[in-house]
XYZ file of C-alpha atoms in Angstrom:
767
model
C 21.551 -94.554 105.539
C 18.784 -97.073 104.743
C 16.711 -95.958 107.728
C 17.006 -92.302 106.774
C 16.206 -93.170 103.162
C 13.051 -95.091 104.080
C 11.922 -92.245 106.336
C 12.470 -89.816 103.489
C 10.425 -92.068 101.176
C 7.625 -92.180 103.733
C 7.584 -88.389 103.818
C 7.526 -88.310 100.004
C 5.465 -91.315 98.777
C 5.520 -89.963 95.223
C 9.027 -91.425 94.884
C 7.503 -94.882 94.599
C 5.452 -93.984 91.512
C 7.766 -94.676 88.555
C 5.187 -94.555 85.782
C 3.555 -91.212 86.385
C 3.880 -88.775 83.482
C 2.337 -85.932 85.371
C 4.758 -83.024 85.097
C 3.813 -81.949 88.594
C 4.775 -85.350 90.048
C 8.016 -85.295 88.082
C 8.825 -81.901 89.556
C 7.851 -83.114 93.065
C 9.998 -86.209 92.637
C 13.058 -84.128 91.905
C 12.402 -82.035 95.001
C 11.845 -85.189 97.073
C 15.082 -86.772 95.898
C 16.955 -83.601 96.803
C 15.349 -83.665 100.282
C 16.245 -87.351 100.675
C 19.827 -86.641 99.672
C 20.040 -83.851 102.226
C 18.630 -86.028 105.034
C 20.904 -89.000 104.255
C 24.018 -87.026 103.472
C 24.487 -88.844 100.165
C 24.117 -87.677 96.594
C 20.862 -87.872 94.661
C 22.201 -90.622 92.380
C 23.328 -92.691 95.384
C 19.888 -92.355 96.971
C 18.180 -93.438 93.753
C 20.435 -96.478 93.326
C 20.057 -97.562 96.981
C 16.298 -97.101 96.846
C 16.043 -99.107 93.607
C 17.932 -102.026 95.126
C 15.779 -101.980 98.270
C 12.602 -101.622 96.295
C 13.398 -104.481 93.889
C 14.341 -106.774 96.696
C 11.418 -106.227 98.998
C 8.770 -105.802 96.310
C 9.565 -109.297 95.111
C 9.172 -110.586 98.641
C 5.830 -108.871 99.112
C 4.449 -109.997 95.754
C 5.574 -113.614 96.135
C 4.587 -113.583 99.804
C 7.697 -115.543 100.523
C 9.164 -113.160 103.011
C 7.748 -112.658 106.482
C 8.384 -109.819 108.877
C 9.391 -112.299 111.593
C 12.226 -113.749 109.532
C 13.337 -110.378 108.329
C 13.513 -109.146 111.919
C 16.326 -111.518 112.525
C 18.515 -109.626 110.119
C 20.878 -106.912 111.162
C 18.620 -104.163 109.862
C 15.562 -105.559 111.589
C 13.856 -102.242 112.265
C 14.627 -101.092 108.721
C 12.946 -104.186 107.252
C 9.834 -103.752 109.354
C 9.486 -100.147 108.354
C 10.022 -100.843 104.668
C 7.778 -103.906 104.529
C 4.918 -102.151 106.303
C 5.238 -99.182 103.966
C 5.433 -101.312 100.806
C 2.580 -103.554 101.928
C 0.419 -100.484 102.417
C 1.101 -99.127 98.926
C 1.533 -102.367 96.867
C -1.399 -104.846 96.858
C -1.400 -107.105 93.796
C -4.890 -108.356 94.357
C -6.299 -104.867 94.593
C -4.373 -103.803 91.501
C -5.702 -106.770 89.514
C -9.284 -105.950 90.421
C -8.855 -102.448 89.085
C -7.758 -103.666 85.665
C -10.885 -105.632 84.619
C -12.110 -103.291 81.932
C -10.290 -101.795 78.995
C -10.047 -98.157 78.262
C -12.094 -96.778 75.408
C -9.906 -94.897 72.937
C -12.661 -92.507 72.063
C -12.854 -91.203 75.609
C -9.416 -89.616 75.129
C -10.250 -86.359 73.411
C -6.975 -84.676 74.280
C -3.892 -85.683 76.137
C -3.560 -85.020 79.903
C -1.399 -86.700 82.522
C -2.604 -89.931 84.045
C -4.638 -89.540 87.213
C -5.942 -91.993 89.777
C -8.496 -91.678 92.446
C -5.819 -91.192 95.028
C -3.473 -88.246 95.067
C -0.891 -90.299 96.881
C 1.677 -92.554 95.321
C 0.201 -95.254 92.965
C 1.419 -98.261 90.957
C 0.410 -98.522 87.300
C -0.073 -101.452 84.916
C 3.359 -101.074 83.535
C 4.884 -101.367 87.012
C 2.794 -104.382 87.842
C 3.912 -106.125 84.659
C 7.491 -105.314 85.580
C 6.980 -106.888 89.003
C 5.684 -110.058 87.440
C 8.566 -110.198 85.026
C 10.978 -109.732 87.914
C 9.464 -112.890 89.438
C 9.896 -114.750 86.170
C 6.133 -115.208 85.617
C 4.487 -114.776 82.225
C 2.381 -111.726 81.643
C -0.980 -113.480 81.583
C -2.913 -110.308 82.353
C -1.871 -108.627 79.180
C -4.999 -109.589 77.297
C -7.226 -108.060 79.937
C -5.366 -104.769 79.661
C -5.454 -104.499 75.895
C -8.100 -102.505 74.074
C -9.331 -102.952 70.509
C -7.251 -100.042 69.495
C -4.153 -101.389 71.137
C -4.458 -104.766 69.364
C -4.335 -103.119 65.984
C -1.506 -100.829 66.891
C 2.059 -102.011 66.506
C 3.981 -103.083 69.514
C 5.188 -100.076 71.492
C 8.264 -99.875 73.609
C 8.106 -99.882 77.403
C 9.033 -96.958 79.651
C 12.784 -96.503 79.627
C 13.307 -98.953 76.754
C 15.342 -97.860 73.755
C 13.357 -97.433 70.500
C 13.580 -100.270 67.930
C 14.362 -97.848 65.105
C 17.169 -95.430 65.859
C 16.411 -91.790 65.261
C 18.836 -89.005 64.806
C 19.445 -86.748 67.731
C 20.827 -83.248 67.641
C 24.554 -82.981 68.092
C 24.208 -80.812 71.183
C 21.356 -79.907 73.458
C 21.176 -76.932 75.688
C 21.697 -77.974 79.323
C 18.639 -76.079 80.523
C 16.318 -78.215 78.294
C 17.700 -81.625 79.335
C 15.159 -82.340 82.085
C 12.320 -81.289 79.851
C 13.525 -83.501 76.982
C 13.683 -86.514 79.290
C 10.059 -85.940 80.329
C 9.068 -85.367 76.709
C 10.714 -88.659 75.747
C 8.684 -90.479 78.392
C 5.546 -88.812 77.161
C 6.111 -89.980 73.580
C 6.757 -93.606 74.632
C 3.457 -94.131 76.494
C 0.802 -96.479 75.163
C -2.723 -95.140 74.800
C -3.917 -97.961 76.973
C -1.717 -96.806 79.788
C -3.205 -93.336 79.879
C -6.031 -93.053 82.427
C -8.166 -90.052 81.906
C -11.358 -88.759 83.436
C -13.589 -86.458 81.405
C -14.524 -84.512 84.515
C -10.982 -83.361 85.232
C -9.565 -83.185 81.691
C -9.477 -79.403 81.544
C -8.256 -79.056 85.115
C -5.368 -81.470 84.500
C -4.398 -79.745 81.283
C -4.460 -76.321 82.972
C -2.385 -77.764 85.794
C 0.119 -79.093 83.261
C 0.364 -75.732 81.527
C 0.813 -73.968 84.849
C 3.665 -76.293 85.738
C 5.289 -75.664 82.378
C 5.017 -71.929 82.912
C 6.846 -72.268 86.220
C 9.556 -74.504 84.767
C 10.125 -72.337 81.691
C 9.225 -68.904 83.071
C 12.770 -67.688 82.560
C 12.830 -68.966 78.995
C 9.635 -67.269 77.882
C 11.424 -63.931 77.904
C 14.340 -65.193 75.873
C 14.905 -66.822 72.531
C 12.651 -69.924 73.150
C 9.262 -68.317 72.481
C 8.924 -70.221 69.210
C 9.867 -73.434 71.050
C 7.187 -72.945 73.734
C 4.548 -72.175 71.121
C 5.281 -75.447 69.319
C 5.345 -77.278 72.645
C 1.828 -76.039 73.491
C 0.658 -77.339 70.104
C 2.354 -80.669 70.804
C 0.694 -81.130 74.208
C -2.789 -80.538 72.814
C -2.531 -83.509 70.388
C -3.712 -87.020 71.121
C -0.991 -89.404 72.248
C -1.377 -91.617 69.163
C -0.758 -88.604 66.866
C 2.553 -87.722 68.474
C 5.441 -88.997 66.373
C 9.153 -88.954 66.829
C 9.483 -86.822 63.730
C 7.572 -83.973 65.362
C 9.858 -84.098 68.337
C 12.889 -83.835 66.097
C 11.333 -80.943 64.206
C 10.808 -79.072 67.468
C 14.389 -79.627 68.550
C 15.745 -78.769 65.122
C 13.737 -75.562 65.160
C 15.325 -74.602 68.472
C 18.819 -75.260 67.171
C 18.120 -73.528 63.873
C 16.821 -70.474 65.721
C 19.948 -70.372 67.850
C 22.128 -70.758 64.771
C 20.228 -68.014 62.974
C 20.610 -65.726 65.978
C 24.338 -66.398 66.119
C 24.561 -65.730 62.395
C 22.670 -62.477 62.875
C 24.969 -61.470 65.718
C 28.004 -62.217 63.582
C 26.519 -60.236 60.699
C 25.902 -57.235 62.946
C 29.436 -57.422 64.336
C 30.920 -57.696 60.858
C 28.811 -54.757 59.678
C 29.960 -52.598 62.587
C 33.591 -53.566 62.070
C 33.336 -52.852 58.347
C 31.701 -49.484 59.056
C 34.412 -48.483 61.529
C 37.202 -49.617 59.217
C 35.592 -47.786 56.306
C 35.246 -44.603 58.328
C 38.856 -44.822 59.492
C 40.085 -45.334 55.938
C 37.910 -42.488 54.664
C 39.130 -40.101 57.367
C 42.696 -41.255 56.697
C 42.404 -40.405 53.010
C 40.635 -37.113 53.703
C 43.238 -36.054 56.272
C 45.995 -36.504 53.683
C 44.120 -34.852 50.826
C 44.931 -31.275 49.850
C 42.133 -28.987 48.688
C 42.013 -28.206 45.008
C 44.597 -25.600 43.948
C 45.765 -25.233 47.563
C 49.093 -23.407 48.078
C 52.204 -25.618 48.015
C 53.708 -27.023 51.154
C 54.854 -30.237 52.844
C 52.705 -33.363 52.618
C 50.072 -33.892 55.292
C 50.606 -36.614 57.878
C 47.364 -38.550 58.557
C 45.233 -36.844 61.229
C 48.171 -34.626 62.269
C 48.761 -32.587 59.154
C 52.057 -30.720 59.497
C 51.893 -30.238 63.275
C 54.710 -32.631 64.150
C 56.946 -31.412 61.304
C 56.447 -27.762 62.233
C 57.116 -28.251 65.950
C 60.176 -30.413 65.312
C 61.782 -27.981 62.885
C 60.798 -24.951 64.988
C 62.780 -26.326 67.934
C 65.783 -26.899 65.693
C 65.568 -23.567 63.839
C 64.607 -21.239 66.682
C 61.003 -20.404 65.868
C 58.111 -21.077 63.526
C 58.794 -17.931 61.494
C 62.163 -19.338 60.470
C 60.559 -22.651 59.448
C 58.054 -20.803 57.255
C 60.906 -18.975 55.515
C 62.774 -22.247 55.016
C 59.746 -23.969 53.486
C 59.083 -20.918 51.317
C 62.515 -21.323 49.738
C 62.146 -25.096 49.491
C 58.882 -24.918 47.544
C 59.877 -21.711 45.735
C 56.667 -19.990 46.771
C 55.812 -16.869 48.773
C 52.633 -18.535 50.030
C 52.440 -21.809 51.967
C 49.536 -24.208 52.413
C 49.657 -26.220 55.639
C 47.380 -28.268 57.833
C 47.793 -28.003 61.590
C 45.634 -30.582 63.304
C 42.306 -30.324 61.505
C 42.720 -26.673 60.424
C 43.915 -25.558 57.024
C 46.489 -22.769 57.332
C 47.797 -20.392 54.665
C 50.925 -18.310 55.354
C 51.537 -15.103 53.346
C 55.284 -14.472 52.990
C 55.695 -11.467 50.693
C 54.802 -7.794 50.815
C 52.046 -7.926 48.137
C 50.317 -10.872 49.826
C 50.729 -9.398 53.321
C 49.315 -6.089 52.146
C 46.334 -7.859 50.510
C 45.532 -9.802 53.669
C 45.744 -6.603 55.741
C 43.366 -4.520 53.656
C 40.950 -7.161 52.299
C 37.696 -7.499 54.246
C 37.440 -11.184 53.382
C 40.371 -11.816 55.752
C 38.994 -9.766 58.667
C 37.683 -12.833 60.512
C 39.228 -14.577 63.511
C 39.481 -18.375 63.865
C 37.046 -20.003 66.247
C 39.227 -22.699 67.756
C 39.859 -24.123 71.203
C 42.921 -21.998 71.979
C 41.277 -18.640 71.210
C 38.182 -19.578 73.195
C 40.366 -20.651 76.090
C 42.252 -17.355 75.861
C 38.928 -15.508 76.343
C 37.874 -17.779 79.237
C 35.752 -20.108 77.149
C 33.769 -17.360 75.396
C 33.918 -15.606 72.048
C 33.907 -12.100 73.472
C 36.154 -9.062 73.583
C 37.681 -7.273 70.608
C 40.893 -9.007 69.551
C 39.454 -12.531 69.125
C 36.055 -11.646 67.625
C 34.816 -10.607 64.215
C 31.657 -9.515 62.462
C 29.131 -7.137 63.993
C 30.308 -7.726 67.577
C 33.888 -6.789 66.708
C 32.890 -3.669 64.762
C 30.529 -2.403 67.462
C 32.854 -2.862 70.426
C 36.045 -1.781 68.675
C 34.400 1.507 67.725
C 32.974 1.976 71.217
C 36.253 1.165 72.998
C 38.379 3.433 70.804
C 35.871 6.255 71.121
C 35.870 6.024 74.911
C 39.649 5.676 75.111
C 40.092 8.828 73.050
C 37.546 10.542 75.285
C 39.659 9.826 78.367
C 42.872 10.979 76.638
C 44.133 8.089 74.518
C 46.355 9.529 71.805
C 45.899 13.012 73.217
C 47.574 15.362 75.678
C 45.999 13.636 78.692
C 47.698 10.367 77.797
C 51.001 12.198 77.405
C 50.593 13.497 80.937
C 49.940 9.980 82.294
C 53.042 8.741 80.475
C 55.192 11.622 81.739
C 54.102 10.897 85.281
C 54.893 7.206 84.952
C 58.245 7.993 83.299
C 59.242 10.110 86.276
C 58.302 7.232 88.578
C 60.432 4.913 86.445
C 63.447 7.214 86.708
C 63.064 7.293 90.485
C 63.064 3.492 90.565
C 66.248 3.326 88.439
C 67.945 5.931 90.647
C 67.348 3.689 93.650
C 69.346 0.926 91.974
C 72.528 3.031 92.374
C 74.176 1.584 89.300
C 73.731 -2.048 90.311
C 73.502 -4.536 87.408
C 69.894 -5.180 86.511
C 67.719 -6.473 83.697
C 65.500 -3.688 82.295
C 62.751 -6.162 81.419
C 62.072 -6.741 85.105
C 60.755 -3.212 85.740
C 59.504 -1.905 82.378
C 56.257 -3.917 82.105
C 54.642 -2.451 85.285
C 55.253 1.075 83.980
C 53.491 0.363 80.669
C 50.593 -1.370 82.431
C 50.209 1.509 84.852
C 49.567 3.919 81.982
C 47.130 1.504 80.365
C 45.310 0.776 83.636
C 44.966 4.487 84.335
C 43.109 4.928 81.042
C 41.017 1.809 81.684
C 40.216 2.015 85.401
C 41.041 5.657 86.230
C 43.956 4.884 88.540
C 47.342 3.237 88.420
C 48.635 0.069 90.029
C 51.407 0.198 92.564
C 54.692 -1.224 91.326
C 54.896 -3.404 94.420
C 51.392 -4.879 94.004
C 51.808 -8.653 94.440
C 48.833 -9.450 92.210
C 50.323 -7.369 89.395
C 53.683 -9.122 89.715
C 51.994 -12.532 89.617
C 49.953 -11.613 86.539
C 53.068 -10.410 84.732
C 54.862 -13.664 85.528
C 51.937 -15.681 84.149
C 51.843 -13.563 80.992
C 55.573 -14.027 80.485
C 55.256 -17.800 80.834
C 52.285 -17.798 78.450
C 54.266 -16.020 75.730
C 56.942 -18.733 75.854
C 54.700 -21.804 76.051
C 52.497 -20.933 73.069
C 53.101 -19.674 69.559
C 51.118 -17.672 67.041
C 49.361 -20.897 65.921
C 48.243 -21.655 69.472
C 50.702 -24.458 70.066
C 49.784 -28.088 70.490
C 46.789 -27.069 72.607
C 45.138 -25.521 69.554
C 45.929 -28.356 67.130
C 45.357 -31.294 69.494
C 43.191 -30.005 72.362
C 42.447 -33.550 73.578
C 46.034 -33.765 74.859
C 45.056 -31.493 77.758
C 43.434 -34.533 79.415
C 46.742 -36.420 79.451
C 49.354 -33.639 79.742
C 47.698 -30.457 81.072
C 50.995 -28.930 82.191
C 52.972 -29.738 79.056
C 50.265 -28.368 76.746
C 49.943 -25.175 78.824
C 46.312 -25.830 79.674
C 46.813 -25.442 83.422
C 48.805 -22.245 82.845
C 46.014 -20.630 80.814
C 43.387 -21.702 83.350
C 45.418 -20.249 86.220
C 46.017 -17.003 84.335
C 42.322 -16.710 83.454
C 41.352 -17.250 87.062
C 43.795 -14.636 88.384
C 42.893 -12.046 85.757
C 39.171 -12.558 86.099
C 39.365 -12.005 89.864
C 41.544 -8.916 89.340
C 39.240 -7.382 86.717
C 36.049 -8.303 88.548
C 37.210 -6.469 91.658
C 37.754 -3.284 89.635
C 34.378 -3.658 87.878
C 32.530 -4.083 91.178
C 34.251 -0.998 92.620
C 33.177 1.056 89.598
C 29.660 -0.329 89.718
C 29.304 0.751 93.336
C 30.711 4.264 92.791
C 29.296 5.270 89.404
C 27.613 8.685 89.171
C 26.527 10.992 86.402
C 29.686 13.057 86.835
C 32.169 10.179 86.518
C 30.185 8.017 84.073
C 32.722 8.659 81.303
C 35.920 9.243 83.250
C 37.393 5.857 82.228
C 36.597 2.838 80.067
C 35.003 0.725 82.825
C 32.601 3.526 83.830
C 31.641 3.989 80.176
C 30.853 0.275 79.736
C 28.805 0.150 82.940
C 26.833 3.189 81.817
C 26.183 1.535 78.460
C 25.070 -1.692 80.169
C 22.639 0.231 82.377
C 21.164 2.006 79.367
C 20.570 -1.337 77.611
C 19.326 -3.181 80.694
C 15.761 -3.350 79.318
C 16.976 -5.144 76.201
C 19.641 -7.268 77.866
C 18.907 -10.283 75.666
C 19.648 -8.391 72.449
C 22.429 -6.180 73.813
C 26.075 -7.170 73.424
C 27.158 -5.034 76.383
C 27.665 -7.330 79.336
C 30.026 -7.892 82.209
C 31.708 -10.731 80.314
C 32.263 -8.519 77.271
C 33.744 -5.790 79.478
C 36.078 -8.291 81.160
C 37.326 -9.611 77.817
C 37.866 -6.076 76.464
C 40.020 -5.194 79.472
C 41.915 -8.459 78.955
C 42.637 -7.543 75.323
C 44.160 -4.193 76.336
C 46.005 -5.802 79.239
C 47.693 -8.493 77.125
C 48.473 -6.116 74.257
C 50.142 -3.540 76.493
C 52.027 -5.859 78.811
C 54.226 -7.669 76.291
C 54.999 -5.884 73.041
C 55.660 -2.371 74.362
C 57.801 -3.402 77.324
C 59.763 -5.932 75.209
C 60.471 -3.344 72.508
C 61.677 -0.823 75.109
C 63.878 -3.520 76.631
C 65.434 -4.286 73.225
C 65.993 -0.574 72.531
C 67.954 -0.204 75.778
C 69.929 -3.339 74.914
C 70.892 -1.961 71.465
C 71.948 1.348 73.030
C 74.247 -0.578 75.370
C 75.673 -2.617 72.474
C 76.108 0.414 70.162
C 77.791 3.193 72.130
C 77.936 5.488 69.099
C 74.195 5.199 68.558
C 73.613 5.912 72.252
C 75.800 9.015 72.067
C 74.008 10.322 68.993
C 70.590 9.844 70.605
C 71.794 11.547 73.781
C 73.229 14.489 71.852
C 69.978 14.979 69.962
C 67.966 14.984 73.174
C 70.351 17.360 74.942
C 70.429 19.827 72.053
C 66.659 20.120 71.912
C 66.187 20.371 75.665
C 69.035 22.742 76.540
C 69.425 24.801 73.385
C 65.922 24.945 71.955
C 64.011 24.312 75.186
C 61.804 21.772 73.432
C 60.219 19.229 75.799
C 60.669 15.599 74.962
C 57.281 14.116 74.094
C 55.588 12.413 71.191
C 54.017 15.624 69.960
C 57.527 17.024 69.348
C 58.986 13.863 67.827
C 59.749 15.677 64.533
C 62.499 17.491 66.463
C 64.051 14.124 67.342
C 64.410 12.414 63.950
C 67.358 10.175 64.804
C 65.730 9.006 68.025
C 62.537 8.217 66.094
C 64.553 6.423 63.390
C 66.376 4.433 66.079
C 63.070 3.237 67.579
C 61.758 2.289 64.119
C 64.927 0.326 63.354
C 64.574 -1.571 66.638
C 61.014 -2.532 65.653
C 62.128 -3.585 62.158
C 65.257 -5.438 63.186
C 63.770 -7.479 66.014
C 60.156 -7.764 64.760
C 58.678 -8.675 68.154
C 55.734 -10.275 66.327
C 57.371 -12.023 63.324
C 54.093 -13.720 62.363
C 50.857 -11.861 63.057
C 47.245 -12.858 62.877
C 45.668 -15.240 62.921
C 43.016 -14.223 60.403
C 40.143 -16.292 59.009
C 38.784 -16.357 55.467
C 35.118 -15.380 55.732
C 34.311 -17.064 52.405
C 35.986 -19.004 49.613
C 38.541 -16.730 47.988
C 41.946 -16.666 46.338
C 45.343 -15.368 47.429
C 48.371 -15.232 45.177
C 46.563 -17.282 42.527
C 45.741 -20.138 44.920
C 42.408 -21.148 46.401
C 41.769 -20.326 50.050
C 38.711 -22.260 51.325
C 36.265 -20.677 53.729
C 37.320 -20.720 57.429
C 40.977 -21.245 56.513
C 43.376 -19.670 59.016
C 45.651 -17.062 57.418
C 48.974 -16.053 58.994
C 50.952 -12.925 58.058
C 54.733 -13.164 57.849
C 55.902 -9.675 58.916
C 59.512 -10.720 59.405
C 59.819 -11.609 55.723
C 58.668 -8.096 54.822
C 60.975 -6.416 57.356
C 63.932 -8.539 56.225
C 63.291 -8.367 52.482
C 66.773 -8.038 51.003
C 65.478 -6.790 47.673
C 63.914 -3.794 49.373
C 66.156 -3.009 52.354
C 69.518 -3.908 50.823
C 71.223 -4.906 54.086
C 68.394 -5.996 56.398
C 70.751 -7.974 58.704
C 72.591 -4.749 59.615
C 71.240 -2.564 62.429
C 71.248 0.894 60.801
C 68.758 3.577 61.984
C 69.759 5.873 59.118
C 67.702 3.785 56.695
C 64.592 5.639 57.950
C 66.085 9.100 57.348
C 65.944 10.877 54.024
C 68.584 13.114 52.513
C 67.422 16.015 54.653
C 67.728 13.998 57.842
C 63.996 13.724 58.358
C 62.050 10.579 59.125
C 60.097 9.084 56.246
C 57.496 6.338 56.331
C 58.425 3.216 54.388
C 55.508 1.113 53.137
C 57.414 -2.074 53.983
C 57.526 -0.996 57.637
C 54.374 -2.228 59.398
C 55.057 -3.269 63.025
C 51.431 -2.546 64.046
C 49.803 -4.003 60.950
C 47.507 -2.292 58.484
C 43.854 -1.932 57.694
C 40.899 -2.261 60.012
C 42.652 -4.902 62.119
C 45.535 -2.562 62.957
C 46.797 -2.894 66.536
C 44.570 -1.125 69.088
C 47.464 0.067 71.214
C 49.785 1.500 68.569
C 49.402 5.081 69.843
C 50.123 4.032 73.438
C 53.084 1.901 72.364
C 54.723 4.639 70.303
C 54.195 7.236 73.070
C 55.581 5.003 75.828
C 58.556 3.943 73.724
C 59.532 7.498 72.871
C 58.958 8.977 76.329
C 60.563 6.203 78.413
C 63.586 5.877 76.120
C 64.411 9.565 75.834
C 64.058 10.216 79.562
C 66.234 7.229 80.507
C 68.974 8.123 77.980
C 68.936 11.768 79.024
C 69.552 10.940 82.694
C 71.521 7.666 82.593
C 74.385 6.219 80.676
C 73.687 2.589 79.810
C 76.724 0.317 80.201
C 77.161 -3.387 79.579
C 77.733 -5.801 82.437
C 80.373 -8.383 81.584
C 78.826 -11.037 83.788
C 75.605 -11.180 81.689
C 76.040 -9.888 78.165
C 72.952 -9.450 75.979
C 72.171 -11.501 72.868
C 70.411 -10.419 69.698
C 68.940 -13.927 69.352
C 65.462 -13.805 70.852
C 63.385 -16.485 72.535
C 60.482 -17.784 70.404
C 56.865 -17.762 71.527
C 53.695 -15.825 70.812
C 55.996 -12.811 70.767
C 59.775 -12.838 70.627
C 61.340 -11.915 73.963
C 64.946 -10.988 74.759
C 67.008 -13.339 76.816
C 67.711 -11.976 80.300
C 70.826 -9.816 80.453
C 72.171 -7.147 82.781
C 73.285 -3.532 82.305
C 74.229 -0.672 84.604
C 72.346 2.624 84.614
C 74.952 5.244 85.517
C 73.600 8.676 86.373
C 75.091 11.233 83.978
C 75.023 13.960 86.634
């Protein structure tokens, strides 16, 4: 190890210079010690200790001239001694060092501090080291007087390099590890005597620039951080004369660094506390606001923070059998015919009496539609169509659609012909069953949609069309997953990210995708075949013609392919559920009430055979009991027990309570249809309640299955015509009998619309 160490010292002679304060030499020393440690395989501290012991031993021998190379060669490490002695003899010559110290250094020549320099750039021995060598020999320091200057005689005795100060000074409790090497060098700098500093005026500026350059390299990473103030004070420190540098200044610099760090930590803590306080304050504010009821808001259950009444409503709806029953229960509990709720973040008002329902129907302030996530998802992410829009767009396209539908036969003789044709097809399908038990709901929906699609697209859809069957299945699932309030997807739309199937999000997306592809195919076919002759033969042709006429002002026009698609969707959804479900329930009640079925059949037979009156909607006055029976089915089962939703277009009042702007308003039709004060026995199925003393049908103001006012159902004419035509033709040809293996139930399944539970009946041909 000694041989390798001496070779490393020969390659790095700066390791011998212990007194140099040049920052560059200090940096080179550290690199040299690392290189020596690598070459010897020992640690840096071990190399330093071994080198110190060798140096002390052989320097004494060279200085005292008591040791000779010949005697040292006899030792075990003979070659090591020769190498070390020749190296030390070359660099340590006491006589030469003494001759260089004959004159004192003038204090005035030191204008600013710079590291000590000698004429040789190689390793050198200073006065301090020479004095140490003499003291190691035990000799007095008789050369001290020749080294002292007038200034140094007056100055108090200074401590030697590495010696502890006579007066203890306070040190900071902790120092940053990255500043330790620098502080050691700074300590050496402050302990130097002026007499020990050798300076040349010719290279003062060059040495100082070299020192600054070295500092920039050592602290380059720190300049971009929090130590800028420290480096600025350090530059000021290095420009002072050595005699002006005091220990107090050093402590001030270090204290400034620690104070800056403490201030920064305090600032960080203050920022964190401010952010935490802001978040907590916002949470508390939103908590209070979510539980607060608007001024003079209708009565209802207390709001749960951030949830409102969503959890309460869903929990009680599952137990009661539907939201409409929960609304009636809460109405009795709070003794009010108007409820004020909060579902998610939306305020909801429920009207539960005939006067309030009538006011909501006819008042323009309640003509709006909510703009929430569920309704936008229902219209494929847009606010288009007719059913889910309001304002100018709704007025323009509702008028256009109804005008074009009437033009192609809606509510007229042409529509009756389409319905008659589809009714005949339905009878053929039932004949093919040959009296086998079946559920009427499985084949009624395609018949209703065929009539509607004929008016919309100019042609029907085959009953066996797989796409049609898939769409009907999706629509049926949709009606059961959601409710009139939109379900949990409307009140907490963020749940779709965690439970897309449970919330029904995937179902709606799949249905939208299937319907959009189905409608787009029909639109493209019409676009390719449109002519002047057929431009108004159906609704799709009429929309395409209108789009072409407004093509120059496409930006301002509301007629677009998206608007057409959403309009078709509105008709499709409206016609596929309510009409077919009502017809299904009518057939079920005929099977359950044989006397009612017989009376309807007798009325139909008498008019057809005796009076030769065809069975159609135009002649419904000749079939009063049949018409009353259909009306009682609509009243008794109320397929849509809660209609809407509506939106308050401005701040208003309802029933003496405040209704804030954009509040969702729901209409409780079931309460009106089951009002005991008006109907007497609403729980009893009795068609005669719609017949007067003369046996004619009369219109009761409490009967409103299709709503009232400008928002009245678009498809009421189609629904009434299909109901009357399908029912009379089926009853005239078939006798409807119960099937014991699957009896029907008058308790319906809740959802957006109430649907009958699957049951089975037999259609027995009367002939």
